[in-house]
Amino acid sequence: MEINFTNVSKHYAARTHEKMEDVLMDPKGIGPAIHYYMIRGGSEQKNTTVWEPGTVSGEYIKTYGHYHVGDLSETYWIVYGQGVALMQKLKENENGEMIADEVEEFKAIPVIAGSEVFMPSKFGHLLANTGSTYLVCIDDSPVDFEDRDPSSFPGHADYQLVKEMRGFAYYVVEHEGKPALKKNPLYKKIEKEDLGGLQVIE
Ligand SMILES: [Fe+2]
């Protein structure tokens, strides 16, 4: 494999608290300056994400979340720490466009080091760090280094629908020292859900 040393800086990005305010359960909550760090190599070299531990107003530190543009699946390999992966597939209108506030299927999956999670195309996905250490995950999503800001906002990812809904259908929150779920009131309906044994709190 050929490694391009001329654009090394393009491989690193960090997601700031300011940007995460779009999708936090409590956008005014206090959090770390950086929520997670990304080193992107693409499908072959793989991508690495490292999450800070902790919560913002009770919500665990998470990735922003996105849907893939086109028919593109992805695999997460958890290499350290523990977390909860969220996946959701939105309903589509007659033109095949996703309906932002109607979920056809939602899944919450508790993960630990060694877990592998497959995200089929059409399922939006995010991962929250529910442990007391860094959470570290490798994934195989593609990166087009010709994009303007490939590591921070790769072209294959659609963040807009998540922004519009201020996150996914549930937030992963700390409850009595353990992860639980709290409904995002902006979603109108969830047709099918598998909450991975997590409790739902009001
Ligand atoms: Fe992705």
mmCIF file of N, CA, C and O and ligand atoms in Angstrom, residues 40 65-68 72-76 119 123-126 139-142 154 156-159, ligand 1:
data_model
loop_
_atom_site.group_PDB
_atom_site.id
_atom_site.type_symbol
_atom_site.label_atom_id
_atom_site.label_comp_id
_atom_site.label_asym_id
_atom_site.label_seq_id
_atom_site.Cartn_x
_atom_site.Cartn_y
_atom_site.Cartn_z
ATOM 1 N N ARG A 40 -7.997 9.593 10.601
ATOM 2 C CA ARG A 40 -8.662 8.918 9.491
ATOM 3 C C ARG A 40 -7.679 8.469 8.415
ATOM 4 O O ARG A 40 -6.914 9.276 7.896
ATOM 5 N N GLY A 65 -22.844 11.612 15.234
ATOM 6 C CA GLY A 65 -23.822 10.739 14.577
ATOM 7 C C GLY A 65 -24.066 11.197 13.157
ATOM 8 O O GLY A 65 -24.070 12.399 12.871
ATOM 9 N N HIS A 66 -24.231 10.241 12.251
ATOM 10 C CA HIS A 66 -24.510 10.595 10.854
ATOM 11 C C HIS A 66 -25.146 9.423 10.118
ATOM 12 O O HIS A 66 -25.129 8.295 10.592
ATOM 13 N N TYR A 67 -25.698 9.749 8.973
ATOM 14 C CA TYR A 67 -26.181 8.743 8.014
ATOM 15 C C TYR A 67 -25.167 8.709 6.887
ATOM 16 O O TYR A 67 -24.485 9.701 6.636
ATOM 17 N N HIS A 68 -25.083 7.589 6.186
ATOM 18 C CA HIS A 68 -24.200 7.535 5.028
ATOM 19 C C HIS A 68 -24.948 7.959 3.777
ATOM 20 O O HIS A 68 -26.132 7.673 3.626
ATOM 21 N N LEU A 72 -23.751 2.394 1.632
ATOM 22 C CA LEU A 72 -22.443 2.214 2.260
ATOM 23 C C LEU A 72 -22.621 1.716 3.696
ATOM 24 O O LEU A 72 -23.195 2.406 4.523
ATOM 25 N N SER A 73 -22.130 0.519 3.964
ATOM 26 C CA SER A 73 -22.191 -0.016 5.325
ATOM 27 C C SER A 73 -20.858 0.271 6.016
ATOM 28 O O SER A 73 -19.929 0.807 5.409
ATOM 29 N N GLU A 74 -20.765 -0.051 7.301
ATOM 30 C CA GLU A 74 -19.549 0.242 8.068
ATOM 31 C C GLU A 74 -19.461 -0.738 9.233
ATOM 32 O O GLU A 74 -20.485 -1.188 9.749
ATOM 33 N N THR A 75 -18.240 -1.052 9.630
ATOM 34 C CA THR A 75 -18.045 -1.894 10.818
ATOM 35 C C THR A 75 -17.243 -1.127 11.857
ATOM 36 O O THR A 75 -16.286 -0.426 11.512
ATOM 37 N N TYR A 76 -17.658 -1.239 13.128
ATOM 38 C CA TYR A 76 -16.908 -0.691 14.265
ATOM 39 C C TYR A 76 -16.217 -1.848 14.965
ATOM 40 O O TYR A 76 -16.868 -2.864 15.245
ATOM 41 N N MET A 119 -22.893 -1.832 10.858
ATOM 42 C CA MET A 119 -23.943 -0.865 10.571
ATOM 43 C C MET A 119 -24.332 -1.013 9.112
ATOM 44 O O MET A 119 -23.582 -0.590 8.223
ATOM 45 N N PHE A 123 -28.636 2.888 8.048
ATOM 46 C CA PHE A 123 -28.718 3.066 9.492
ATOM 47 C C PHE A 123 -27.757 4.177 9.931
ATOM 48 O O PHE A 123 -26.535 4.035 9.792
ATOM 49 N N GLY A 124 -28.299 5.259 10.458
ATOM 50 C CA GLY A 124 -27.463 6.276 11.084
ATOM 51 C C GLY A 124 -26.818 5.656 12.311
ATOM 52 O O GLY A 124 -27.361 4.713 12.888
ATOM 53 N N HIS A 125 -25.643 6.167 12.698
ATOM 54 C CA HIS A 125 -24.953 5.525 13.818
ATOM 55 C C HIS A 125 -24.146 6.540 14.629
ATOM 56 O O HIS A 125 -23.660 7.535 14.096
ATOM 57 N N LEU A 126 -24.048 6.252 15.911
ATOM 58 C CA LEU A 126 -23.162 6.993 16.799
ATOM 59 C C LEU A 126 -22.738 6.058 17.909
ATOM 60 O O LEU A 126 -23.308 4.978 18.079
ATOM 61 N N ASP A 139 -12.768 1.931 12.676
ATOM 62 C CA ASP A 139 -13.815 1.659 11.688
ATOM 63 C C ASP A 139 -13.238 1.701 10.283
ATOM 64 O O ASP A 139 -12.103 2.129 10.088
ATOM 65 N N ASP A 140 -14.053 1.252 9.347
ATOM 66 C CA ASP A 140 -13.574 1.081 7.966
ATOM 67 C C ASP A 140 -14.284 1.984 6.969
ATOM 68 O O ASP A 140 -14.395 1.646 5.803
ATOM 69 N N SER A 141 -14.797 3.135 7.436
ATOM 70 C CA SER A 141 -15.504 3.973 6.463
ATOM 71 C C SER A 141 -14.499 4.681 5.538
ATOM 72 O O SER A 141 -13.373 4.960 5.924
ATOM 73 N N PRO A 142 -14.927 4.938 4.299
ATOM 74 C CA PRO A 142 -13.994 5.525 3.329
ATOM 75 C C PRO A 142 -13.745 7.011 3.602
ATOM 76 O O PRO A 142 -14.597 7.695 4.167
ATOM 77 N N PRO A 154 -16.155 13.969 6.519
ATOM 78 C CA PRO A 154 -15.983 13.215 5.270
ATOM 79 C C PRO A 154 -17.237 13.287 4.404
ATOM 80 O O PRO A 154 -18.354 13.353 4.922
ATOM 81 N N HIS A 156 -18.828 11.209 2.686
ATOM 82 C CA HIS A 156 -19.817 10.119 2.660
ATOM 83 C C HIS A 156 -20.845 10.247 3.772
ATOM 84 O O HIS A 156 -21.768 9.459 3.857
ATOM 85 N N ALA A 157 -20.644 11.220 4.670
ATOM 86 C CA ALA A 157 -21.492 11.302 5.862
ATOM 87 C C ALA A 157 -22.439 12.487 5.798
ATOM 88 O O ALA A 157 -22.050 13.588 5.423
ATOM 89 N N ASP A 158 -23.711 12.245 6.164
ATOM 90 C CA ASP A 158 -24.728 13.293 6.209
ATOM 91 C C ASP A 158 -25.047 13.598 7.670
ATOM 92 O O ASP A 158 -25.593 12.757 8.386
ATOM 93 N N TYR A 159 -24.678 14.801 8.108
ATOM 94 C CA TYR A 159 -24.872 15.201 9.506
ATOM 95 C C TYR A 159 -26.143 16.027 9.703
ATOM 96 O O TYR A 159 -26.565 16.270 10.822
HETATM 97 FE FE FE B 1 -20.225 6.227 9.395
#
